[in-house]
mmCIF file of C-alpha atoms and ligand atoms in Angstrom:
data_model
loop_
_atom_site.group_PDB
_atom_site.id
_atom_site.type_symbol
_atom_site.label_atom_id
_atom_site.label_comp_id
_atom_site.label_asym_id
_atom_site.label_seq_id
_atom_site.Cartn_x
_atom_site.Cartn_y
_atom_site.Cartn_z
ATOM 1 C CA MET A 1 1.647 7.301 11.118
ATOM 2 C CA ARG A 2 3.657 9.925 13.028
ATOM 3 C CA VAL A 3 6.255 9.423 15.728
ATOM 4 C CA ARG A 4 8.024 12.059 17.816
ATOM 5 C CA PHE A 5 11.757 12.302 17.289
ATOM 6 C CA ARG A 6 13.742 11.423 20.418
ATOM 7 C CA ARG A 7 17.280 12.333 21.393
ATOM 8 C CA GLY A 8 19.617 9.925 19.598
ATOM 9 C CA ASP A 9 17.049 8.806 16.980
ATOM 10 C CA THR A 10 17.837 8.751 13.249
ATOM 11 C CA LEU A 11 15.688 8.161 10.188
ATOM 12 C CA TRP A 12 17.946 5.223 9.425
ATOM 13 C CA ALA A 13 17.015 3.733 12.820
ATOM 14 C CA TYR A 14 13.317 4.212 11.985
ATOM 15 C CA SER A 15 13.890 2.423 8.696
ATOM 16 C CA ARG A 16 15.316 -0.531 10.624
ATOM 17 C CA ILE A 17 12.728 -0.507 13.432
ATOM 18 C CA PHE A 18 9.735 -0.373 11.089
ATOM 19 C CA GLN A 19 11.317 -2.244 8.150
ATOM 20 C CA VAL A 20 10.483 0.510 5.674
ATOM 21 C CA PRO A 21 13.036 1.566 3.000
ATOM 22 C CA LEU A 22 14.875 4.735 3.983
ATOM 23 C CA PRO A 23 14.089 6.601 0.705
ATOM 24 C CA LEU A 24 10.362 6.206 1.425
ATOM 25 C CA ILE A 25 10.816 7.711 4.900
ATOM 26 C CA LEU A 26 12.974 10.524 3.524
ATOM 27 C CA ASP A 27 10.410 11.319 0.813
ATOM 28 C CA SER A 28 7.571 11.238 3.354
ATOM 29 C CA ASN A 29 9.139 14.070 5.357
ATOM 30 C CA ALA A 30 10.329 17.532 4.377
ATOM 31 C CA LEU A 31 13.185 17.341 6.864
ATOM 32 C CA ASP A 32 16.944 17.704 6.842
ATOM 33 C CA PRO A 33 17.748 14.148 7.998
ATOM 34 C CA VAL A 34 20.901 15.135 9.892
ATOM 35 C CA ASN A 35 19.310 18.033 11.705
ATOM 36 C CA ILE A 36 16.005 16.928 13.210
ATOM 37 C CA ALA A 37 14.824 18.597 16.390
ATOM 38 C CA VAL A 38 13.860 16.490 19.398
ATOM 39 C CA GLY A 39 10.068 16.393 19.550
ATOM 40 C CA GLN A 40 9.696 16.877 15.760
ATOM 41 C CA GLU A 41 6.938 14.734 14.231
ATOM 42 C CA VAL A 42 8.229 12.254 11.664
ATOM 43 C CA GLU A 43 6.011 10.395 9.198
ATOM 44 C CA ILE A 44 6.470 6.630 8.942
ATOM 45 C CA PRO A 45 4.742 5.499 5.735
ATOM 46 C CA GLY A 46 2.722 2.320 5.465
ATOM 47 C CA TYR A 47 1.489 2.178 9.049
ATOM 48 C CA ILE A 48 -1.641 3.164 10.899
ATOM 49 C CA VAL A 49 -2.111 3.419 14.658
ATOM 50 C CA THR A 50 -4.727 1.441 16.539
ATOM 51 C CA GLY A 51 -5.703 1.708 20.192
ATOM 52 C CA TYR A 52 -5.297 -1.173 22.613
ATOM 53 C CA THR A 53 -6.450 -1.593 26.216
ATOM 54 C CA VAL A 54 -3.875 -3.318 28.423
ATOM 55 C CA LYS A 55 -5.003 -6.621 29.930
ATOM 56 C CA ALA A 56 -3.569 -8.467 32.914
ATOM 57 C CA GLY A 57 -0.369 -10.260 31.955
ATOM 58 C CA ASP A 58 0.405 -8.070 28.870
ATOM 59 C CA THR A 59 3.959 -6.954 28.325
ATOM 60 C CA LEU A 60 5.309 -4.500 25.762
ATOM 61 C CA TRP A 61 7.646 -7.185 24.447
ATOM 62 C CA GLN A 62 4.848 -9.604 23.770
ATOM 63 C CA LEU A 63 2.617 -6.899 22.222
ATOM 64 C CA ALA A 64 5.478 -5.804 19.969
ATOM 65 C CA ARG A 65 6.210 -9.368 18.952
ATOM 66 C CA GLN A 66 2.578 -9.814 17.897
ATOM 67 C CA GLN A 67 3.114 -6.978 15.390
ATOM 68 C CA GLY A 68 6.472 -8.375 14.273
ATOM 69 C CA LEU A 69 8.182 -5.239 15.589
ATOM 70 C CA PRO A 70 10.956 -4.498 18.092
ATOM 71 C CA VAL A 71 9.803 -3.137 21.429
ATOM 72 C CA ASP A 72 11.305 0.242 20.532
ATOM 73 C CA ALA A 73 8.487 0.645 17.995
ATOM 74 C CA LEU A 74 5.965 0.579 20.840
ATOM 75 C CA LEU A 75 8.076 2.895 22.963
ATOM 76 C CA LEU A 76 8.151 5.412 20.119
ATOM 77 C CA LEU A 77 4.362 5.386 19.892
ATOM 78 C CA ASN A 78 3.894 5.448 23.671
ATOM 79 C CA PRO A 79 6.546 7.834 24.992
ATOM 80 C CA ASN A 80 5.007 8.071 28.470
ATOM 81 C CA VAL A 81 4.790 4.361 29.148
ATOM 82 C CA ILE A 82 7.196 2.776 31.588
ATOM 83 C CA PRO A 83 7.948 -0.603 29.988
ATOM 84 C CA ASP A 84 7.776 -2.894 33.025
ATOM 85 C CA ARG A 85 4.845 -1.090 34.651
ATOM 86 C CA LEU A 86 1.972 -1.495 32.224
ATOM 87 C CA ALA A 87 -1.232 -0.541 34.042
ATOM 88 C CA VAL A 88 -4.143 -2.894 33.347
ATOM 89 C CA GLY A 89 -6.893 -0.940 31.583
ATOM 90 C CA SER A 90 -4.557 1.775 30.251
ATOM 91 C CA GLN A 91 -4.508 2.665 26.572
ATOM 92 C CA LEU A 92 -1.596 1.936 24.236
ATOM 93 C CA ASN A 93 -0.972 3.038 20.655
ATOM 94 C CA ILE A 94 -0.160 0.020 18.529
ATOM 95 C CA PRO A 95 1.507 0.532 15.119
ATOM 96 C CA LEU A 96 -0.153 -1.631 12.515
ATOM 97 C CA ARG A 97 1.593 -2.359 9.250
ATOM 98 C CA VAL A 98 -0.812 -1.857 6.336
ATOM 99 C CA THR A 99 -0.817 -4.980 4.192
ATOM 100 C CA TRP A 100 -4.157 -4.409 2.450
ATOM 101 C CA PHE A 101 -5.616 -1.933 -0.035
ATOM 102 C CA ILE A 102 -6.615 1.077 2.049
ATOM 103 C CA VAL A 103 -8.958 2.561 -0.554
ATOM 104 C CA ASP A 104 -11.897 0.755 -2.072
ATOM 105 C CA THR A 105 -12.002 1.849 -5.698
ATOM 106 C CA ILE A 106 -14.803 -0.454 -6.825
ATOM 107 C CA LYS A 107 -17.586 2.122 -6.664
ATOM 108 C CA PRO A 108 -19.130 4.899 -8.773
ATOM 109 C CA TYR A 109 -16.007 7.009 -8.937
ATOM 110 C CA ASP A 110 -16.922 10.693 -8.922
ATOM 111 C CA SER A 111 -14.637 13.606 -8.038
ATOM 112 C CA ALA A 112 -15.573 13.451 -4.336
ATOM 113 C CA ALA A 113 -14.610 9.758 -4.201
ATOM 114 C CA LEU A 114 -11.308 10.627 -5.843
ATOM 115 C CA GLN A 115 -10.527 13.427 -3.383
ATOM 116 C CA SER A 116 -11.371 11.332 -0.338
ATOM 117 C CA ASP A 117 -9.333 8.346 -1.580
ATOM 118 C CA LEU A 118 -6.354 10.595 -2.343
ATOM 119 C CA ASN A 119 -6.584 12.026 1.173
ATOM 120 C CA ARG A 120 -6.483 8.535 2.604
ATOM 121 C CA LEU A 121 -3.536 7.538 0.394
ATOM 122 C CA ALA A 122 -1.642 10.721 1.329
ATOM 123 C CA GLU A 123 -2.173 9.933 5.012
ATOM 124 C CA VAL A 124 -0.744 6.413 4.819
ATOM 125 C CA TYR A 125 1.780 6.995 2.009
ATOM 126 C CA PRO A 126 3.081 10.561 2.385
ATOM 127 C CA PHE A 127 5.837 9.864 -0.146
ATOM 128 C CA ILE A 128 3.156 10.184 -2.846
ATOM 129 C CA ARG A 129 3.455 13.786 -3.988
ATOM 130 C CA ARG A 130 0.182 15.501 -4.796
ATOM 131 C CA ARG A 131 -0.627 18.838 -6.380
ATOM 132 C CA ASN A 132 -3.344 20.359 -8.515
ATOM 133 C CA ILE A 133 -2.425 21.101 -12.119
ATOM 134 C CA GLY A 134 -5.494 23.249 -12.686
ATOM 135 C CA ALA A 135 -9.219 23.373 -12.173
ATOM 136 C CA SER A 136 -12.264 22.410 -14.195
ATOM 137 C CA VAL A 137 -14.844 24.830 -15.586
ATOM 138 C CA LEU A 138 -16.825 24.403 -12.351
ATOM 139 C CA GLY A 139 -13.694 24.992 -10.278
ATOM 140 C CA LYS A 140 -12.971 21.409 -9.241
ATOM 141 C CA PRO A 141 -9.279 20.652 -8.742
ATOM 142 C CA ILE A 142 -7.456 18.393 -11.206
ATOM 143 C CA PRO A 143 -4.893 16.515 -9.094
ATOM 144 C CA GLU A 144 -1.608 15.033 -10.235
ATOM 145 C CA LEU A 145 0.149 12.362 -8.171
ATOM 146 C CA ARG A 146 3.807 11.478 -8.397
ATOM 147 C CA ILE A 147 5.688 8.467 -7.049
ATOM 148 C CA GLY A 148 9.419 7.911 -7.351
ATOM 149 C CA ARG A 149 12.555 9.970 -7.816
ATOM 150 C CA GLY A 150 13.818 8.678 -11.154
ATOM 151 C CA ALA A 151 15.083 10.759 -14.062
ATOM 152 C CA VAL A 152 12.645 9.042 -16.450
ATOM 153 C CA THR A 153 9.082 10.276 -16.041
ATOM 154 C CA VAL A 154 6.194 8.121 -17.229
ATOM 155 C CA HIS A 155 2.807 9.814 -17.374
ATOM 156 C CA MET A 156 -0.631 8.214 -17.262
ATOM 157 C CA ASN A 157 -4.084 9.757 -17.142
ATOM 158 C CA GLY A 158 -7.742 8.745 -16.997
ATOM 159 C CA SER A 159 -11.233 10.104 -17.519
ATOM 160 C CA PHE A 160 -10.554 12.493 -20.359
ATOM 161 C CA HIS A 161 -13.991 11.196 -21.294
ATOM 162 C CA ALA A 162 -16.714 11.556 -18.673
ATOM 163 C CA ASN A 163 -18.485 8.222 -19.112
ATOM 164 C CA GLU A 164 -15.147 6.384 -18.998
ATOM 165 C CA TRP A 165 -14.720 7.140 -15.278
ATOM 166 C CA ILE A 166 -13.859 3.525 -14.469
ATOM 167 C CA THR A 167 -10.369 4.405 -15.783
ATOM 168 C CA THR A 168 -9.919 6.695 -12.732
ATOM 169 C CA ALA A 169 -10.865 3.888 -10.370
ATOM 170 C CA ILE A 170 -8.348 1.594 -12.099
ATOM 171 C CA LEU A 171 -5.534 4.150 -11.874
ATOM 172 C CA VAL A 172 -6.138 4.919 -8.188
ATOM 173 C CA ARG A 173 -6.113 1.217 -7.411
ATOM 174 C CA PHE A 174 -2.752 0.950 -9.148
ATOM 175 C CA LEU A 175 -1.460 3.890 -7.103
ATOM 176 C CA ASN A 176 -2.486 2.048 -3.926
ATOM 177 C CA HIS A 177 -1.013 -1.215 -5.248
ATOM 178 C CA TYR A 178 2.327 0.402 -6.096
ATOM 179 C CA ALA A 179 2.644 2.185 -2.719
ATOM 180 C CA LEU A 180 1.683 -0.986 -0.834
ATOM 181 C CA SER A 181 4.291 -2.956 -2.717
ATOM 182 C CA LEU A 182 7.037 -0.357 -2.187
ATOM 183 C CA VAL A 183 6.602 -0.239 1.580
ATOM 184 C CA ASN A 184 6.294 -3.979 2.117
ATOM 185 C CA GLY A 185 8.632 -5.229 -0.586
ATOM 186 C CA THR A 186 5.895 -7.496 -1.888
ATOM 187 C CA PRO A 187 6.330 -8.105 -5.609
ATOM 188 C CA ILE A 188 3.551 -7.532 -8.131
ATOM 189 C CA ARG A 189 3.471 -10.331 -10.696
ATOM 190 C CA GLY A 190 6.984 -11.251 -9.667
ATOM 191 C CA LEU A 191 8.299 -7.715 -10.129
ATOM 192 C CA ASP A 192 10.121 -6.096 -7.231
ATOM 193 C CA MET A 193 8.580 -2.630 -7.433
ATOM 194 C CA ARG A 194 11.357 -1.099 -5.341
ATOM 195 C CA GLN A 195 13.679 -1.343 -8.350
ATOM 196 C CA PHE A 196 11.596 1.362 -10.073
ATOM 197 C CA TYR A 197 11.549 3.927 -7.284
ATOM 198 C CA ASP A 198 14.955 5.475 -7.971
ATOM 199 C CA VAL A 199 14.777 5.028 -11.739
ATOM 200 C CA VAL A 200 11.259 6.079 -12.755
ATOM 201 C CA THR A 201 9.009 8.917 -11.667
ATOM 202 C CA LEU A 202 5.390 8.020 -12.203
ATOM 203 C CA SER A 203 3.108 10.988 -12.955
ATOM 204 C CA MET A 204 -0.614 10.314 -12.816
ATOM 205 C CA VAL A 205 -3.641 12.511 -13.500
ATOM 206 C CA PRO A 206 -6.449 10.110 -12.621
ATOM 207 C CA MET A 207 -9.372 12.387 -13.543
ATOM 208 C CA VAL A 208 -8.860 14.950 -16.297
ATOM 209 C CA ASN A 209 -12.576 15.764 -16.551
ATOM 210 C CA PRO A 210 -14.131 15.956 -13.045
ATOM 211 C CA ASP A 211 -17.171 18.023 -14.103
ATOM 212 C CA GLY A 212 -18.066 15.517 -16.810
ATOM 213 C CA VAL A 213 -17.574 12.510 -14.536
ATOM 214 C CA ASP A 214 -19.809 14.063 -11.870
ATOM 215 C CA LEU A 215 -22.452 14.816 -14.499
ATOM 216 C CA VAL A 216 -22.509 11.162 -15.581
ATOM 217 C CA ILE A 217 -22.549 9.786 -12.028
ATOM 218 C CA ARG A 218 -24.436 12.451 -10.042
ATOM 219 C CA GLY A 219 -26.578 14.122 -12.690
ATOM 220 C CA LEU A 220 -27.189 17.799 -13.360
ATOM 221 C CA PRO A 221 -25.033 20.355 -11.537
ATOM 222 C CA GLU A 222 -26.649 23.088 -9.459
ATOM 223 C CA GLN A 223 -24.761 25.851 -11.252
ATOM 224 C CA GLU A 224 -26.420 27.841 -13.980
ATOM 225 C CA PRO A 225 -26.074 28.341 -16.873
ATOM 226 C CA TRP A 226 -24.597 24.838 -17.063
ATOM 227 C CA ARG A 227 -27.593 23.117 -15.495
ATOM 228 C CA SER A 228 -29.920 24.346 -18.245
ATOM 229 C CA ARG A 229 -27.377 24.118 -21.043
ATOM 230 C CA VAL A 230 -26.235 20.518 -20.543
ATOM 231 C CA LEU A 231 -29.871 19.447 -20.259
ATOM 232 C CA GLU A 232 -30.548 21.099 -23.611
ATOM 233 C CA TRP A 233 -27.379 19.690 -25.217
ATOM 234 C CA ASN A 234 -28.394 16.260 -23.936
ATOM 235 C CA GLY A 235 -31.709 16.497 -25.791
ATOM 236 C CA GLY A 236 -33.678 17.170 -22.600
ATOM 237 C CA SER A 237 -32.689 13.860 -21.037
ATOM 238 C CA THR A 238 -31.284 13.586 -17.521
ATOM 239 C CA ASP A 239 -29.576 10.314 -18.454
ATOM 240 C CA PHE A 240 -25.973 11.347 -19.078
ATOM 241 C CA SER A 241 -24.527 7.864 -19.581
ATOM 242 C CA GLY A 242 -23.572 8.799 -23.154
ATOM 243 C CA TRP A 243 -21.786 11.999 -22.114
ATOM 244 C CA LYS A 244 -18.046 12.204 -22.848
ATOM 245 C CA ALA A 245 -17.462 15.957 -22.947
ATOM 246 C CA ASN A 246 -16.702 18.511 -20.254
ATOM 247 C CA ILE A 247 -19.463 20.661 -18.764
ATOM 248 C CA ARG A 248 -19.298 23.104 -21.708
ATOM 249 C CA GLY A 249 -20.038 20.266 -24.109
ATOM 250 C CA VAL A 250 -16.480 20.144 -25.476
ATOM 251 C CA ASP A 251 -14.754 16.799 -26.053
ATOM 252 C CA LEU A 252 -11.445 17.226 -24.220
ATOM 253 C CA ASN A 253 -9.745 14.577 -26.321
ATOM 254 C CA ASP A 254 -10.464 16.661 -29.443
ATOM 255 C CA GLN A 255 -8.812 19.766 -28.022
ATOM 256 C CA PHE A 256 -5.150 19.338 -28.894
ATOM 257 C CA PRO A 257 -3.249 21.106 -31.689
ATOM 258 C CA ALA A 258 -2.533 18.005 -33.788
ATOM 259 C CA LEU A 259 -4.460 18.345 -37.074
ATOM 260 C CA TRP A 260 -7.259 19.923 -35.051
ATOM 261 C CA ASP A 261 -8.789 21.544 -38.178
ATOM 262 C CA ARG A 262 -9.204 18.155 -39.770
ATOM 263 C CA GLU A 263 -11.013 16.846 -36.697
ATOM 264 C CA ALA A 264 -13.174 19.990 -36.471
ATOM 265 C CA ALA A 265 -14.188 19.751 -40.130
ATOM 266 C CA ARG A 266 -15.893 16.389 -39.698
ATOM 267 C CA ASN A 267 -17.167 16.709 -36.115
ATOM 268 C CA PRO A 268 -20.233 18.419 -34.605
ATOM 269 C CA LYS A 269 -20.217 22.220 -34.783
ATOM 270 C CA GLU A 270 -22.131 22.762 -31.559
ATOM 271 C CA PRO A 271 -21.542 21.712 -27.946
ATOM 272 C CA GLY A 272 -22.941 18.321 -27.044
ATOM 273 C CA PRO A 273 -22.331 15.004 -25.311
ATOM 274 C CA ARG A 274 -19.371 14.030 -27.497
ATOM 275 C CA ASP A 275 -16.994 14.891 -30.343
ATOM 276 C CA TYR A 276 -17.428 18.677 -30.372
ATOM 277 C CA PRO A 277 -13.820 19.945 -30.480
ATOM 278 C CA GLY A 278 -14.576 23.516 -29.349
ATOM 279 C CA THR A 279 -13.947 26.735 -31.271
ATOM 280 C CA GLY A 280 -10.208 26.046 -31.414
ATOM 281 C CA PRO A 281 -7.515 23.941 -29.787
ATOM 282 C CA LEU A 282 -6.963 24.318 -26.039
ATOM 283 C CA THR A 283 -9.968 26.490 -25.229
ATOM 284 C CA GLU A 284 -10.980 24.398 -22.200
ATOM 285 C CA PRO A 285 -9.238 24.702 -18.808
ATOM 286 C CA GLU A 286 -8.960 20.925 -18.377
ATOM 287 C CA ALA A 287 -7.151 20.543 -21.722
ATOM 288 C CA VAL A 288 -4.960 23.573 -20.981
ATOM 289 C CA ALA A 289 -3.957 22.061 -17.626
ATOM 290 C CA MET A 290 -2.933 18.833 -19.364
ATOM 291 C CA ALA A 291 -1.010 20.705 -22.062
ATOM 292 C CA GLU A 292 0.892 22.799 -19.507
ATOM 293 C CA LEU A 293 1.696 19.754 -17.411
ATOM 294 C CA THR A 294 2.967 17.922 -20.484
ATOM 295 C CA ARG A 295 5.059 20.867 -21.710
ATOM 296 C CA SER A 296 6.830 21.110 -18.363
ATOM 297 C CA GLY A 297 6.899 17.387 -17.609
ATOM 298 C CA ASP A 298 9.559 16.021 -20.008
ATOM 299 C CA PHE A 299 7.559 12.781 -20.168
ATOM 300 C CA ALA A 300 9.369 9.804 -21.664
ATOM 301 C CA ARG A 301 6.026 8.281 -22.646
ATOM 302 C CA VAL A 302 2.350 8.878 -21.985
ATOM 303 C CA LEU A 303 -0.561 6.496 -21.526
ATOM 304 C CA ALA A 304 -4.086 7.889 -21.814
ATOM 305 C CA PHE A 305 -6.671 5.456 -20.450
ATOM 306 C CA HIS A 306 -10.085 5.246 -22.077
ATOM 307 C CA THR A 307 -12.819 2.632 -22.446
ATOM 308 C CA GLN A 308 -13.854 0.553 -24.389
ATOM 309 C CA GLY A 309 -12.634 -1.897 -27.066
ATOM 310 C CA GLU A 310 -9.564 -3.713 -25.655
ATOM 311 C CA GLU A 311 -7.336 -1.937 -28.130
ATOM 312 C CA ILE A 312 -4.186 0.158 -27.883
ATOM 313 C CA TYR A 313 -3.659 3.015 -30.345
ATOM 314 C CA TRP A 314 -0.016 3.845 -30.719
ATOM 315 C CA GLY A 315 0.585 5.829 -33.938
ATOM 316 C CA PHE A 316 -0.025 9.282 -35.337
ATOM 317 C CA GLN A 317 0.857 10.329 -38.887
ATOM 318 C CA ASN A 318 3.949 8.074 -38.856
ATOM 319 C CA LEU A 319 5.561 10.478 -36.401
ATOM 320 C CA GLU A 320 5.855 7.915 -33.599
ATOM 321 C CA PRO A 321 9.378 6.650 -32.835
ATOM 322 C CA PRO A 322 10.371 3.022 -33.544
ATOM 323 C CA GLU A 323 10.248 2.075 -29.854
ATOM 324 C CA SER A 324 6.491 2.734 -29.825
ATOM 325 C CA GLU A 325 6.005 -0.532 -31.667
ATOM 326 C CA VAL A 326 8.265 -2.453 -29.286
ATOM 327 C CA ILE A 327 6.395 -1.070 -26.289
ATOM 328 C CA VAL A 328 2.924 -1.662 -27.715
ATOM 329 C CA ASN A 329 3.817 -5.266 -28.502
ATOM 330 C CA GLU A 330 4.751 -5.766 -24.858
ATOM 331 C CA PHE A 331 1.514 -4.063 -23.754
ATOM 332 C CA ALA A 332 -0.397 -6.431 -26.025
ATOM 333 C CA ARG A 333 1.470 -9.479 -24.749
ATOM 334 C CA VAL A 334 0.721 -8.727 -21.095
ATOM 335 C CA SER A 335 -2.900 -7.617 -21.566
ATOM 336 C CA GLY A 336 -4.234 -9.563 -24.529
ATOM 337 C CA TYR A 337 -5.325 -6.254 -26.060
ATOM 338 C CA THR A 338 -4.951 -5.539 -29.781
ATOM 339 C CA PRO A 339 -2.445 -2.933 -30.998
ATOM 340 C CA VAL A 340 -3.839 -0.544 -33.620
ATOM 341 C CA ARG A 341 -1.360 1.777 -35.263
ATOM 342 C CA THR A 342 -3.664 4.496 -36.509
ATOM 343 C CA ILE A 343 -7.302 5.247 -36.864
ATOM 344 C CA GLU A 344 -9.011 8.233 -38.435
ATOM 345 C CA SER A 345 -8.573 10.407 -35.394
ATOM 346 C CA TYR A 346 -6.915 13.744 -34.794
ATOM 347 C CA ALA A 347 -6.534 16.340 -32.055
ATOM 348 C CA GLY A 348 -6.257 13.746 -29.290
ATOM 349 C CA TYR A 349 -3.878 14.058 -26.365
ATOM 350 C CA LYS A 350 -1.656 11.181 -27.455
ATOM 351 C CA ASP A 351 -1.695 12.464 -31.069
ATOM 352 C CA TRP A 352 -0.354 15.802 -29.903
ATOM 353 C CA PHE A 353 2.240 14.179 -27.648
ATOM 354 C CA ILE A 354 3.575 12.026 -30.490
ATOM 355 C CA GLN A 355 3.540 14.954 -32.915
ATOM 356 C CA ASP A 356 5.344 17.477 -30.694
ATOM 357 C CA TRP A 357 7.764 15.205 -28.829
ATOM 358 C CA ARG A 358 8.226 12.231 -31.207
ATOM 359 C CA ARG A 359 8.067 10.011 -28.154
ATOM 360 C CA PRO A 360 5.785 7.029 -27.472
ATOM 361 C CA GLY A 361 2.178 7.921 -26.708
ATOM 362 C CA PHE A 362 -0.696 5.482 -26.274
ATOM 363 C CA THR A 363 -4.464 5.558 -26.027
ATOM 364 C CA ILE A 364 -5.508 2.428 -24.169
ATOM 365 C CA GLU A 365 -9.117 1.329 -24.520
ATOM 366 C CA LEU A 366 -9.909 -0.780 -21.458
ATOM 367 C CA GLY A 367 -12.703 -3.314 -21.348
ATOM 368 C CA ARG A 368 -15.485 -4.115 -23.759
ATOM 369 C CA GLY A 369 -19.167 -3.229 -23.904
ATOM 370 C CA VAL A 370 -21.181 -0.047 -23.600
ATOM 371 C CA ASN A 371 -19.873 2.980 -21.650
ATOM 372 C CA PRO A 372 -19.958 3.490 -18.768
ATOM 373 C CA LEU A 373 -18.634 -0.041 -18.344
ATOM 374 C CA PRO A 374 -20.266 -1.793 -15.384
ATOM 375 C CA LEU A 375 -18.341 -2.303 -12.137
ATOM 376 C CA SER A 376 -18.879 -6.048 -12.578
ATOM 377 C CA GLN A 377 -16.032 -5.852 -15.131
ATOM 378 C CA TYR A 378 -13.706 -4.077 -12.728
ATOM 379 C CA GLY A 379 -11.715 -7.118 -11.622
ATOM 380 C CA GLU A 380 -10.992 -8.352 -15.117
ATOM 381 C CA ILE A 381 -10.187 -4.870 -16.396
ATOM 382 C CA TYR A 382 -7.743 -4.304 -13.561
ATOM 383 C CA GLU A 383 -5.952 -7.583 -14.212
ATOM 384 C CA ARG A 384 -5.513 -6.733 -17.902
ATOM 385 C CA ALA A 385 -4.589 -3.100 -17.244
ATOM 386 C CA LEU A 386 -2.115 -4.116 -14.548
ATOM 387 C CA GLY A 387 0.146 -5.767 -17.114
ATOM 388 C CA ILE A 388 0.224 -2.530 -19.123
ATOM 389 C CA LEU A 389 0.729 -0.337 -16.060
ATOM 390 C CA LEU A 390 3.693 -2.431 -14.950
ATOM 391 C CA ALA A 391 5.174 -2.626 -18.448
ATOM 392 C CA SER A 392 4.997 1.170 -18.728
ATOM 393 C CA LEU A 393 7.537 1.277 -15.875
ATOM 394 C CA TYR A 394 10.002 -1.328 -17.126
ATOM 395 C CA MET A 395 9.916 -0.767 -20.889
HETATM 396 ZN ZN1 ZN B 1 -12.494 7.841 -24.581
#
């Protein structure tokens, strides 16, 4: 929601009027707080504006009280209204505090759904910083979201694997949950989320593989040669529910320079739905975008969300630091998932992170069943994942 700055206003006053923490207002606006021009638009996060038609007997005071706001809030949104002369039938802007999830993430979550939900979140919570870290083979943006201003950066990502797109829906719900909780001061599982804002920066790439996700959900792309090629690589079938790779048939979680040769030696040698590691590490733009982000991100820990198995992989070649075990035990406690130190797997994102940074990296396998996991599991998966998502901030 935007208000127009009046003579004598301050962002601190807005914080008081709307009961929104000042740092969230500051981070929602690229403004010098002590030098704001009269008439400048200022974003107030966590509110939307609704229209209201004045009825006989209405007063601004009573309308403000109904929203739990001081009358100045209504004056800010209705600069031309004379308070004691409300005309019956005239239109007022009423600020409405958002106390619900503004995006519905329980749906087939393709790249268009992601973009439209991120637009909605950016509108209501402009303190969420958004940029694109790269683009897919088909030119679709790969967005990164950041919340918080802390020195410790925690990174999480989803949908490295195409048919594991429910991980994106889970992450975007958490983004909404976190923002909602920050604005309103409502705890999540007893945790005051505002304590994290100045301490932790959350970095999230909810959909690493947009082309693959769209292939699984929407079917064949229009673009040649990919339309013909993926059909061939999929054995002529238009059912892509088993597809994990990107649109070039490369498994993006087999693309990282962490014993890549070992992974390549035992995996398919041709493009296909899964496990083909490419002709070398980091040949695919989606993997390159993730590598560049990670090299510049100074991440304290990374969580890569996959499905399925209800397990958490936390080791790689004994290179993981001792705190990895402490953290994974907390993840297991809050989710009921099983920690697994190592499996016969190389060239994964978390493998590479552990190898090159010697910091905690995790592959978290949400849910149980056959990919893509059905949306009927969404509620349970979110509840289990939520414990891990929260613990990643406080551990
Ligand atoms: Zn996976």
